[in-house]
Amino acid sequence: MLTPEEVLKTSGHVDRFADWMCKDKATGEIFRADHLVEQVLEDRLKGDKEARGTTVEATDTNSNKKKLKIKKKGPVKLPDEKVALYQKYLAQVRHLHTKI
């Protein structure tokens, strides 16, 4: 079902939102780019925690988002600098969500 353009204009979606999108070439599914980046960073940070022996909580804070099926390589310990960088980027992506 498609929403009429008038409804989207009235609600502010046309003027306010310009989300970058990306397409999975294998499945044809379309994802918001910020959601994809957030998922990849979360998965990598989770794998780092597992590799370091830290208990990882199984929380799904974004259950309404489509999940890209990414092949898991298992827990990988990341350099501390990369962990800090991923955490910084993740905070920036999440900040975008609060501005909408």
mmCIF file of N, CA, C and O in Angstrom:
data_model
loop_
_atom_site.group_PDB
_atom_site.id
_atom_site.type_symbol
_atom_site.label_atom_id
_atom_site.label_comp_id
_atom_site.label_asym_id
_atom_site.label_seq_id
_atom_site.Cartn_x
_atom_site.Cartn_y
_atom_site.Cartn_z
ATOM 1 N N MET A 1 0.849 -1.169 0.000
ATOM 2 C CA MET A 1 0.000 0.000 0.000
ATOM 3 C C MET A 1 0.898 1.237 0.000
ATOM 4 O O MET A 1 1.838 1.319 0.767
ATOM 5 N N LEU A 2 0.595 2.169 -0.850
ATOM 6 C CA LEU A 2 1.369 3.403 -0.936
ATOM 7 C C LEU A 2 0.590 4.547 -0.305
ATOM 8 O O LEU A 2 -0.621 4.660 -0.479
ATOM 9 N N THR A 3 1.310 5.398 0.393
ATOM 10 C CA THR A 3 0.692 6.566 1.007
ATOM 11 C C THR A 3 0.650 7.689 -0.028
ATOM 12 O O THR A 3 1.670 7.959 -0.670
ATOM 13 N N PRO A 4 -0.488 8.363 -0.184
ATOM 14 C CA PRO A 4 -0.572 9.472 -1.154
ATOM 15 C C PRO A 4 0.428 10.574 -0.799
ATOM 16 O O PRO A 4 0.710 10.845 0.367
ATOM 17 N N GLU A 5 1.001 11.202 -1.820
ATOM 18 C CA GLU A 5 2.016 12.237 -1.621
ATOM 19 C C GLU A 5 1.494 13.381 -0.762
ATOM 20 O O GLU A 5 2.231 13.941 0.045
ATOM 21 N N GLU A 6 0.229 13.742 -0.886
ATOM 22 C CA GLU A 6 -0.336 14.836 -0.087
ATOM 23 C C GLU A 6 -0.228 14.545 1.408
ATOM 24 O O GLU A 6 0.054 15.437 2.206
ATOM 25 N N VAL A 7 -0.464 13.311 1.779
ATOM 26 C CA VAL A 7 -0.373 12.924 3.186
ATOM 27 C C VAL A 7 1.080 13.044 3.662
ATOM 28 O O VAL A 7 1.354 13.554 4.749
ATOM 29 N N LEU A 8 2.017 12.590 2.842
ATOM 30 C CA LEU A 8 3.431 12.668 3.198
ATOM 31 C C LEU A 8 3.908 14.120 3.287
ATOM 32 O O LEU A 8 4.691 14.466 4.167
ATOM 33 N N LYS A 9 3.423 14.978 2.399
ATOM 34 C CA LYS A 9 3.799 16.398 2.454
ATOM 35 C C LYS A 9 3.235 17.048 3.718
ATOM 36 O O LYS A 9 3.931 17.779 4.412
ATOM 37 N N THR A 10 1.979 16.767 4.025
ATOM 38 C CA THR A 10 1.332 17.356 5.199
ATOM 39 C C THR A 10 2.024 16.917 6.487
ATOM 40 O O THR A 10 2.185 17.709 7.414
ATOM 41 N N SER A 11 2.466 15.684 6.533
ATOM 42 C CA SER A 11 3.110 15.171 7.746
ATOM 43 C C SER A 11 4.559 15.641 7.887
ATOM 44 O O SER A 11 5.170 15.453 8.928
ATOM 45 N N GLY A 12 5.113 16.248 6.839
ATOM 46 C CA GLY A 12 6.485 16.736 6.900
ATOM 47 C C GLY A 12 7.517 15.755 6.376
ATOM 48 O O GLY A 12 8.705 16.057 6.344
ATOM 49 N N HIS A 13 7.072 14.593 5.952
ATOM 50 C CA HIS A 13 8.021 13.581 5.483
ATOM 51 C C HIS A 13 8.752 14.006 4.208
ATOM 52 O O HIS A 13 9.929 13.709 4.045
ATOM 53 N N VAL A 14 8.101 14.709 3.327
ATOM 54 C CA VAL A 14 8.718 15.097 2.064
ATOM 55 C C VAL A 14 9.779 16.167 2.285
ATOM 56 O O VAL A 14 10.879 16.103 1.741
ATOM 57 N N ASP A 15 9.475 17.156 3.111
ATOM 58 C CA ASP A 15 10.396 18.271 3.313
ATOM 59 C C ASP A 15 11.495 17.974 4.323
ATOM 60 O O ASP A 15 12.602 18.498 4.211
ATOM 61 N N ARG A 16 11.217 17.165 5.338
ATOM 62 C CA ARG A 16 12.174 16.974 6.433
ATOM 63 C C ARG A 16 13.086 15.777 6.270
ATOM 64 O O ARG A 16 14.203 15.786 6.756
ATOM 65 N N PHE A 17 12.652 14.711 5.650
ATOM 66 C CA PHE A 17 13.421 13.479 5.639
ATOM 67 C C PHE A 17 14.114 13.270 4.306
ATOM 68 O O PHE A 17 13.529 13.427 3.249
ATOM 69 N N ALA A 18 15.376 12.906 4.391
ATOM 70 C CA ALA A 18 16.167 12.565 3.204
ATOM 71 C C ALA A 18 17.115 11.436 3.602
ATOM 72 O O ALA A 18 18.325 11.617 3.622
ATOM 73 N N ASP A 19 16.555 10.316 3.954
ATOM 74 C CA ASP A 19 17.356 9.191 4.424
ATOM 75 C C ASP A 19 18.061 8.506 3.262
ATOM 76 O O ASP A 19 17.462 8.233 2.229
ATOM 77 N N TRP A 20 19.351 8.224 3.459
ATOM 78 C CA TRP A 20 20.111 7.469 2.479
ATOM 79 C C TRP A 20 19.659 6.018 2.552
ATOM 80 O O TRP A 20 19.449 5.477 3.630
ATOM 81 N N MET A 21 19.514 5.405 1.397
ATOM 82 C CA MET A 21 19.065 4.027 1.328
ATOM 83 C C MET A 21 20.118 3.195 0.599
ATOM 84 O O MET A 21 20.897 3.714 -0.198
ATOM 85 N N CYS A 22 20.123 1.894 0.888
ATOM 86 C CA CYS A 22 21.009 0.982 0.171
ATOM 87 C C CYS A 22 20.242 -0.312 -0.097
ATOM 88 O O CYS A 22 19.307 -0.645 0.615
ATOM 89 N N LYS A 23 20.653 -0.980 -1.143
ATOM 90 C CA LYS A 23 19.936 -2.175 -1.580
ATOM 91 C C LYS A 23 20.851 -3.389 -1.511
ATOM 92 O O LYS A 23 21.995 -3.351 -1.972
ATOM 93 N N ASP A 24 20.340 -4.472 -0.948
ATOM 94 C CA ASP A 24 21.055 -5.745 -0.919
ATOM 95 C C ASP A 24 20.883 -6.379 -2.298
ATOM 96 O O ASP A 24 19.775 -6.754 -2.688
ATOM 97 N N LYS A 25 21.980 -6.471 -3.034
ATOM 98 C CA LYS A 25 21.897 -6.995 -4.407
ATOM 99 C C LYS A 25 21.470 -8.455 -4.451
ATOM 100 O O LYS A 25 20.875 -8.891 -5.421
ATOM 101 N N ALA A 26 21.769 -9.191 -3.396
ATOM 102 C CA ALA A 26 21.422 -10.616 -3.381
ATOM 103 C C ALA A 26 19.924 -10.835 -3.189
ATOM 104 O O ALA A 26 19.325 -11.696 -3.831
ATOM 105 N N THR A 27 19.299 -10.064 -2.279
ATOM 106 C CA THR A 27 17.889 -10.296 -1.957
ATOM 107 C C THR A 27 16.952 -9.229 -2.531
ATOM 108 O O THR A 27 15.747 -9.444 -2.585
ATOM 109 N N GLY A 28 17.512 -8.076 -2.890
ATOM 110 C CA GLY A 28 16.679 -6.992 -3.401
ATOM 111 C C GLY A 28 16.056 -6.143 -2.303
ATOM 112 O O GLY A 28 15.347 -5.179 -2.591
ATOM 113 N N GLU A 29 16.316 -6.495 -1.044
ATOM 114 C CA GLU A 29 15.764 -5.718 0.058
ATOM 115 C C GLU A 29 16.449 -4.361 0.146
ATOM 116 O O GLU A 29 17.625 -4.221 -0.165
ATOM 117 N N ILE A 30 15.684 -3.361 0.592
ATOM 118 C CA ILE A 30 16.204 -2.008 0.721
ATOM 119 C C ILE A 30 16.241 -1.641 2.198
ATOM 120 O O ILE A 30 15.296 -1.909 2.942
ATOM 121 N N PHE A 31 17.360 -1.034 2.617
ATOM 122 C CA PHE A 31 17.582 -0.677 4.011
ATOM 123 C C PHE A 31 17.971 0.789 4.114
ATOM 124 O O PHE A 31 18.591 1.338 3.203
ATOM 125 N N ARG A 32 17.645 1.396 5.236
ATOM 126 C CA ARG A 32 18.168 2.723 5.519
ATOM 127 C C ARG A 32 19.653 2.565 5.818
ATOM 128 O O ARG A 32 20.053 1.687 6.583
ATOM 129 N N ALA A 33 20.472 3.410 5.232
ATOM 130 C CA ALA A 33 21.921 3.300 5.390
ATOM 131 C C ALA A 33 22.346 3.458 6.844
ATOM 132 O O ALA A 33 23.227 2.741 7.317
ATOM 133 N N ASP A 34 21.711 4.372 7.582
ATOM 134 C CA ASP A 34 22.107 4.563 8.981
ATOM 135 C C ASP A 34 21.776 3.335 9.813
ATOM 136 O O ASP A 34 22.528 2.968 10.713
ATOM 137 N N HIS A 35 20.700 2.646 9.493
ATOM 138 C CA HIS A 35 20.359 1.410 10.212
ATOM 139 C C HIS A 35 21.372 0.316 9.898
ATOM 140 O O HIS A 35 21.753 -0.460 10.785
ATOM 141 N N LEU A 36 21.817 0.250 8.643
ATOM 142 C CA LEU A 36 22.802 -0.748 8.251
ATOM 143 C C LEU A 36 24.125 -0.508 8.976
ATOM 144 O O LEU A 36 24.711 -1.431 9.542
ATOM 145 N N VAL A 37 24.586 0.741 8.985
ATOM 146 C CA VAL A 37 25.838 1.077 9.674
ATOM 147 C C VAL A 37 25.726 0.750 11.161
ATOM 148 O O VAL A 37 26.633 0.161 11.760
ATOM 149 N N GLU A 38 24.595 1.116 11.756
ATOM 150 C CA GLU A 38 24.380 0.848 13.180
ATOM 151 C C GLU A 38 24.444 -0.656 13.465
ATOM 152 O O GLU A 38 25.096 -1.092 14.418
ATOM 153 N N GLN A 39 23.798 -1.446 12.634
ATOM 154 C CA GLN A 39 23.783 -2.901 12.841
ATOM 155 C C GLN A 39 25.185 -3.489 12.728
ATOM 156 O O GLN A 39 25.594 -4.312 13.550
ATOM 157 N N VAL A 40 25.946 -3.071 11.718
ATOM 158 C CA VAL A 40 27.293 -3.606 11.526
ATOM 159 C C VAL A 40 28.188 -3.240 12.707
ATOM 160 O O VAL A 40 28.913 -4.088 13.240
ATOM 161 N N LEU A 41 28.127 -1.973 13.148
ATOM 162 C CA LEU A 41 28.948 -1.558 14.288
ATOM 163 C C LEU A 41 28.561 -2.310 15.554
ATOM 164 O O LEU A 41 29.438 -2.764 16.305
ATOM 165 N N GLU A 42 27.261 -2.449 15.802
ATOM 166 C CA GLU A 42 26.807 -3.194 16.984
ATOM 167 C C GLU A 42 27.297 -4.640 16.940
ATOM 168 O O GLU A 42 27.763 -5.185 17.947
ATOM 169 N N ASP A 43 27.195 -5.278 15.774
ATOM 170 C CA ASP A 43 27.628 -6.672 15.633
ATOM 171 C C ASP A 43 29.130 -6.821 15.875
ATOM 172 O O ASP A 43 29.570 -7.751 16.536
ATOM 173 N N ARG A 44 29.914 -5.881 15.343
ATOM 174 C CA ARG A 44 31.369 -5.957 15.530
ATOM 175 C C ARG A 44 31.756 -5.720 16.984
ATOM 176 O O ARG A 44 32.645 -6.393 17.513
ATOM 177 N N LEU A 45 31.100 -4.754 17.633
ATOM 178 C CA LEU A 45 31.395 -4.491 19.045
ATOM 179 C C LEU A 45 30.967 -5.669 19.922
ATOM 180 O O LEU A 45 31.642 -6.016 20.885
ATOM 181 N N LYS A 46 29.852 -6.299 19.553
ATOM 182 C CA LYS A 46 29.394 -7.481 20.291
ATOM 183 C C LYS A 46 30.400 -8.620 20.135
ATOM 184 O O LYS A 46 30.746 -9.296 21.104
ATOM 185 N N GLY A 47 30.902 -8.824 18.913
ATOM 186 C CA GLY A 47 31.906 -9.860 18.676
ATOM 187 C C GLY A 47 33.189 -9.594 19.443
ATOM 188 O O GLY A 47 33.825 -10.515 19.957
ATOM 189 N N ASP A 48 33.563 -8.317 19.553
ATOM 190 C CA ASP A 48 34.752 -7.953 20.323
ATOM 191 C C ASP A 48 34.565 -8.290 21.796
ATOM 192 O O ASP A 48 35.455 -8.844 22.430
ATOM 193 N N LYS A 49 33.395 -7.969 22.333
ATOM 194 C CA LYS A 49 33.124 -8.278 23.747
ATOM 195 C C LYS A 49 33.160 -9.780 23.993
ATOM 196 O O LYS A 49 33.708 -10.241 24.989
ATOM 197 N N GLU A 50 32.578 -10.542 23.079
ATOM 198 C CA GLU A 50 32.590 -11.996 23.218
ATOM 199 C C GLU A 50 34.026 -12.527 23.178
ATOM 200 O O GLU A 50 34.395 -13.409 23.956
ATOM 201 N N ALA A 51 34.840 -11.984 22.266
ATOM 202 C CA ALA A 51 36.227 -12.428 22.142
ATOM 203 C C ALA A 51 37.037 -12.086 23.380
ATOM 204 O O ALA A 51 37.976 -12.792 23.733
ATOM 205 N N ARG A 52 36.665 -11.017 24.067
ATOM 206 C CA ARG A 52 37.367 -10.600 25.283
ATOM 207 C C ARG A 52 36.824 -11.313 26.527
ATOM 208 O O ARG A 52 37.305 -11.099 27.629
ATOM 209 N N GLY A 53 35.781 -12.123 26.337
ATOM 210 C CA GLY A 53 35.213 -12.871 27.451
ATOM 211 C C GLY A 53 34.226 -12.078 28.279
ATOM 212 O O GLY A 53 33.867 -12.491 29.377
ATOM 213 N N THR A 54 33.771 -10.946 27.758
ATOM 214 C CA THR A 54 32.781 -10.134 28.455
ATOM 215 C C THR A 54 31.387 -10.677 28.175
ATOM 216 O O THR A 54 31.084 -11.079 27.051
ATOM 217 N N THR A 55 30.541 -10.674 29.182
ATOM 218 C CA THR A 55 29.168 -11.124 28.999
ATOM 219 C C THR A 55 28.430 -10.129 28.112
ATOM 220 O O THR A 55 28.476 -8.934 28.336
ATOM 221 N N VAL A 56 27.761 -10.658 27.105
ATOM 222 C CA VAL A 56 27.024 -9.819 26.163
ATOM 223 C C VAL A 56 25.545 -9.997 26.424
ATOM 224 O O VAL A 56 25.030 -11.111 26.397
ATOM 225 N N GLU A 57 24.868 -8.873 26.670
ATOM 226 C CA GLU A 57 23.426 -8.911 26.906
ATOM 227 C C GLU A 57 22.705 -9.093 25.582
ATOM 228 O O GLU A 57 23.094 -8.525 24.576
ATOM 229 N N ALA A 58 21.646 -9.860 25.600
ATOM 230 C CA ALA A 58 20.860 -10.104 24.391
ATOM 231 C C ALA A 58 19.690 -9.146 24.343
ATOM 232 O O ALA A 58 18.545 -9.522 24.519
ATOM 233 N N THR A 59 19.988 -7.878 24.087
ATOM 234 C CA THR A 59 18.925 -6.883 23.984
ATOM 235 C C THR A 59 18.715 -6.530 22.530
ATOM 236 O O THR A 59 19.670 -6.405 21.769
ATOM 237 N N ASP A 60 17.472 -6.370 22.163
ATOM 238 C CA ASP A 60 17.124 -5.977 20.806
ATOM 239 C C ASP A 60 16.381 -4.657 20.892
ATOM 240 O O ASP A 60 15.162 -4.624 20.953
ATOM 241 N N THR A 61 17.136 -3.562 20.892
ATOM 242 C CA THR A 61 16.527 -2.240 21.064
ATOM 243 C C THR A 61 15.835 -1.748 19.811
ATOM 244 O O THR A 61 14.996 -0.860 19.879
ATOM 245 N N ASN A 62 16.164 -2.321 18.658
ATOM 246 C CA ASN A 62 15.610 -1.838 17.399
ATOM 247 C C ASN A 62 14.893 -2.968 16.662
ATOM 248 O O ASN A 62 15.187 -3.244 15.521
ATOM 249 N N SER A 63 13.949 -3.594 17.325
ATOM 250 C CA SER A 63 13.292 -4.763 16.746
ATOM 251 C C SER A 63 12.405 -4.415 15.562
ATOM 252 O O SER A 63 12.049 -5.286 14.793
ATOM 253 N N ASN A 64 12.048 -3.123 15.388
ATOM 254 C CA ASN A 64 11.185 -2.748 14.276
ATOM 255 C C ASN A 64 11.972 -2.539 12.984
ATOM 256 O O ASN A 64 11.393 -2.377 11.934
ATOM 257 N N LYS A 65 13.302 -2.572 13.051
ATOM 258 C CA LYS A 65 14.117 -2.382 11.866
ATOM 259 C C LYS A 65 14.328 -3.707 11.152
ATOM 260 O O LYS A 65 14.420 -4.758 11.774
ATOM 261 N N LYS A 66 14.420 -3.621 9.830
ATOM 262 C CA LYS A 66 14.779 -4.807 9.061
ATOM 263 C C LYS A 66 16.231 -5.121 9.352
ATOM 264 O O LYS A 66 17.064 -4.242 9.474
ATOM 265 N N LYS A 67 16.545 -6.395 9.477
ATOM 266 C CA LYS A 67 17.911 -6.808 9.752
ATOM 267 C C LYS A 67 18.528 -7.393 8.490
ATOM 268 O O LYS A 67 17.951 -8.259 7.851
ATOM 269 N N LEU A 68 19.687 -6.902 8.148
ATOM 270 C CA LEU A 68 20.428 -7.450 7.031
ATOM 271 C C LEU A 68 21.073 -8.745 7.487
ATOM 272 O O LEU A 68 21.613 -8.818 8.588
ATOM 273 N N LYS A 69 20.990 -9.743 6.670
ATOM 274 C CA LYS A 69 21.589 -11.033 7.023
ATOM 275 C C LYS A 69 23.068 -11.003 6.673
ATOM 276 O O LYS A 69 23.444 -11.109 5.519
ATOM 277 N N ILE A 70 23.889 -10.818 7.709
ATOM 278 C CA ILE A 70 25.328 -10.722 7.524
ATOM 279 C C ILE A 70 25.960 -12.029 7.983
ATOM 280 O O ILE A 70 25.639 -12.532 9.049
ATOM 281 N N LYS A 71 26.854 -12.562 7.163
ATOM 282 C CA LYS A 71 27.545 -13.793 7.547
ATOM 283 C C LYS A 71 28.445 -13.491 8.736
ATOM 284 O O LYS A 71 29.277 -12.591 8.692
ATOM 285 N N LYS A 72 28.269 -14.248 9.795
ATOM 286 C CA LYS A 72 29.052 -14.065 11.013
ATOM 287 C C LYS A 72 30.339 -14.880 10.920
ATOM 288 O O LYS A 72 30.319 -16.018 10.493
ATOM 289 N N LYS A 73 31.443 -14.256 11.330
ATOM 290 C CA LYS A 73 32.727 -14.946 11.346
ATOM 291 C C LYS A 73 33.065 -15.457 12.736
ATOM 292 O O LYS A 73 34.078 -16.083 12.930
ATOM 293 N N GLY A 74 32.230 -15.162 13.698
ATOM 294 C CA GLY A 74 32.529 -15.529 15.066
ATOM 295 C C GLY A 74 33.151 -14.345 15.783
ATOM 296 O O GLY A 74 33.440 -13.315 15.190
ATOM 297 N N PRO A 75 33.372 -14.487 17.072
ATOM 298 C CA PRO A 75 33.939 -13.390 17.859
ATOM 299 C C PRO A 75 35.348 -13.025 17.391
ATOM 300 O O PRO A 75 36.180 -13.902 17.172
ATOM 301 N N VAL A 76 35.570 -11.726 17.205
ATOM 302 C CA VAL A 76 36.875 -11.225 16.792
ATOM 303 C C VAL A 76 37.281 -10.107 17.738
ATOM 304 O O VAL A 76 36.526 -9.144 17.920
ATOM 305 N N LYS A 77 38.457 -10.245 18.348
ATOM 306 C CA LYS A 77 38.960 -9.197 19.228
ATOM 307 C C LYS A 77 39.524 -8.065 18.381
ATOM 308 O O LYS A 77 40.382 -8.280 17.531
ATOM 309 N N LEU A 78 39.005 -6.873 18.614
ATOM 310 C CA LEU A 78 39.430 -5.692 17.868
ATOM 311 C C LEU A 78 40.475 -4.916 18.664
ATOM 312 O O LEU A 78 40.470 -4.949 19.888
ATOM 313 N N PRO A 79 41.350 -4.172 17.965
ATOM 314 C CA PRO A 79 42.271 -3.289 18.684
ATOM 315 C C PRO A 79 41.474 -2.228 19.457
ATOM 316 O O PRO A 79 40.391 -1.809 19.018
ATOM 317 N N ASP A 80 41.999 -1.807 20.600
ATOM 318 C CA ASP A 80 41.296 -0.829 21.434
ATOM 319 C C ASP A 80 40.958 0.448 20.669
ATOM 320 O O ASP A 80 39.893 1.035 20.865
ATOM 321 N N GLU A 81 41.852 0.886 19.784
ATOM 322 C CA GLU A 81 41.610 2.107 19.004
ATOM 323 C C GLU A 81 40.393 1.940 18.097
ATOM 324 O O GLU A 81 39.593 2.852 17.931
ATOM 325 N N LYS A 82 40.262 0.748 17.520
ATOM 326 C CA LYS A 82 39.135 0.491 16.623
ATOM 327 C C LYS A 82 37.829 0.416 17.411
ATOM 328 O O LYS A 82 36.796 0.911 16.962
ATOM 329 N N VAL A 83 37.867 -0.172 18.601
ATOM 330 C CA VAL A 83 36.678 -0.226 19.461
ATOM 331 C C VAL A 83 36.211 1.190 19.786
ATOM 332 O O VAL A 83 35.026 1.510 19.677
ATOM 333 N N ALA A 84 37.149 2.054 20.160
ATOM 334 C CA ALA A 84 36.813 3.445 20.490
ATOM 335 C C ALA A 84 36.226 4.160 19.279
ATOM 336 O O ALA A 84 35.242 4.910 19.398
ATOM 337 N N LEU A 85 36.784 3.914 18.103
ATOM 338 C CA LEU A 85 36.292 4.539 16.883
ATOM 339 C C LEU A 85 34.881 4.045 16.554
ATOM 340 O O LEU A 85 34.000 4.840 16.220
ATOM 341 N N TYR A 86 34.651 2.735 16.667
ATOM 342 C CA TYR A 86 33.328 2.176 16.409
ATOM 343 C C TYR A 86 32.300 2.739 17.391
ATOM 344 O O TYR A 86 31.168 3.050 17.006
ATOM 345 N N GLN A 87 32.683 2.867 18.656
ATOM 346 C CA GLN A 87 31.763 3.423 19.656
ATOM 347 C C GLN A 87 31.429 4.880 19.339
ATOM 348 O O GLN A 87 30.285 5.305 19.486
ATOM 349 N N LYS A 88 32.413 5.625 18.881
ATOM 350 C CA LYS A 88 32.197 7.025 18.504
ATOM 351 C C LYS A 88 31.210 7.110 17.337
ATOM 352 O O LYS A 88 30.255 7.880 17.364
ATOM 353 N N TYR A 89 31.456 6.305 16.296
ATOM 354 C CA TYR A 89 30.574 6.310 15.127
ATOM 355 C C TYR A 89 29.160 5.854 15.493
ATOM 356 O O TYR A 89 28.178 6.414 15.012
ATOM 357 N N LEU A 90 29.063 4.856 16.345
ATOM 358 C CA LEU A 90 27.762 4.349 16.763
ATOM 359 C C LEU A 90 26.990 5.432 17.508
ATOM 360 O O LEU A 90 25.789 5.613 17.278
ATOM 361 N N ALA A 91 27.658 6.187 18.359
ATOM 362 C CA ALA A 91 27.014 7.287 19.080
ATOM 363 C C ALA A 91 26.526 8.349 18.098
ATOM 364 O O ALA A 91 25.429 8.899 18.266
ATOM 365 N N GLN A 92 27.309 8.620 17.067
ATOM 366 C CA GLN A 92 26.904 9.613 16.068
ATOM 367 C C GLN A 92 25.677 9.149 15.288
ATOM 368 O O GLN A 92 24.760 9.929 15.040
ATOM 369 N N VAL A 93 25.656 7.877 14.905
ATOM 370 C CA VAL A 93 24.506 7.341 14.165
ATOM 371 C C VAL A 93 23.260 7.379 15.035
ATOM 372 O O VAL A 93 22.179 7.765 14.591
ATOM 373 N N ARG A 94 23.407 6.997 16.302
ATOM 374 C CA ARG A 94 22.250 7.011 17.212
ATOM 375 C C ARG A 94 21.765 8.424 17.472
ATOM 376 O O ARG A 94 20.582 8.646 17.668
ATOM 377 N N HIS A 95 22.682 9.396 17.461
ATOM 378 C CA HIS A 95 22.295 10.800 17.651
ATOM 379 C C HIS A 95 21.410 11.266 16.496
ATOM 380 O O HIS A 95 20.493 12.060 16.694
ATOM 381 N N LEU A 96 21.670 10.745 15.305
ATOM 382 C CA LEU A 96 20.822 11.084 14.148
ATOM 383 C C LEU A 96 19.380 10.660 14.388
ATOM 384 O O LEU A 96 18.448 11.354 13.982
ATOM 385 N N HIS A 97 19.180 9.536 15.055
ATOM 386 C CA HIS A 97 17.827 9.027 15.326
ATOM 387 C C HIS A 97 17.066 9.966 16.249
ATOM 388 O O HIS A 97 15.865 10.113 16.126
ATOM 389 N N THR A 98 17.762 10.583 17.194
ATOM 390 C CA THR A 98 17.085 11.446 18.162
ATOM 391 C C THR A 98 16.725 12.800 17.586
ATOM 392 O O THR A 98 15.864 13.481 18.098
ATOM 393 N N LYS A 99 17.366 13.177 16.471
ATOM 394 C CA LYS A 99 17.098 14.465 15.842
ATOM 395 C C LYS A 99 15.850 14.406 14.979
ATOM 396 O O LYS A 99 15.300 15.421 14.619
ATOM 397 N N ILE A 100 15.407 13.209 14.618
ATOM 398 C CA ILE A 100 14.255 13.070 13.720
ATOM 399 C C ILE A 100 12.970 13.258 14.489
ATOM 400 O O ILE A 100 12.767 12.921 15.549
#
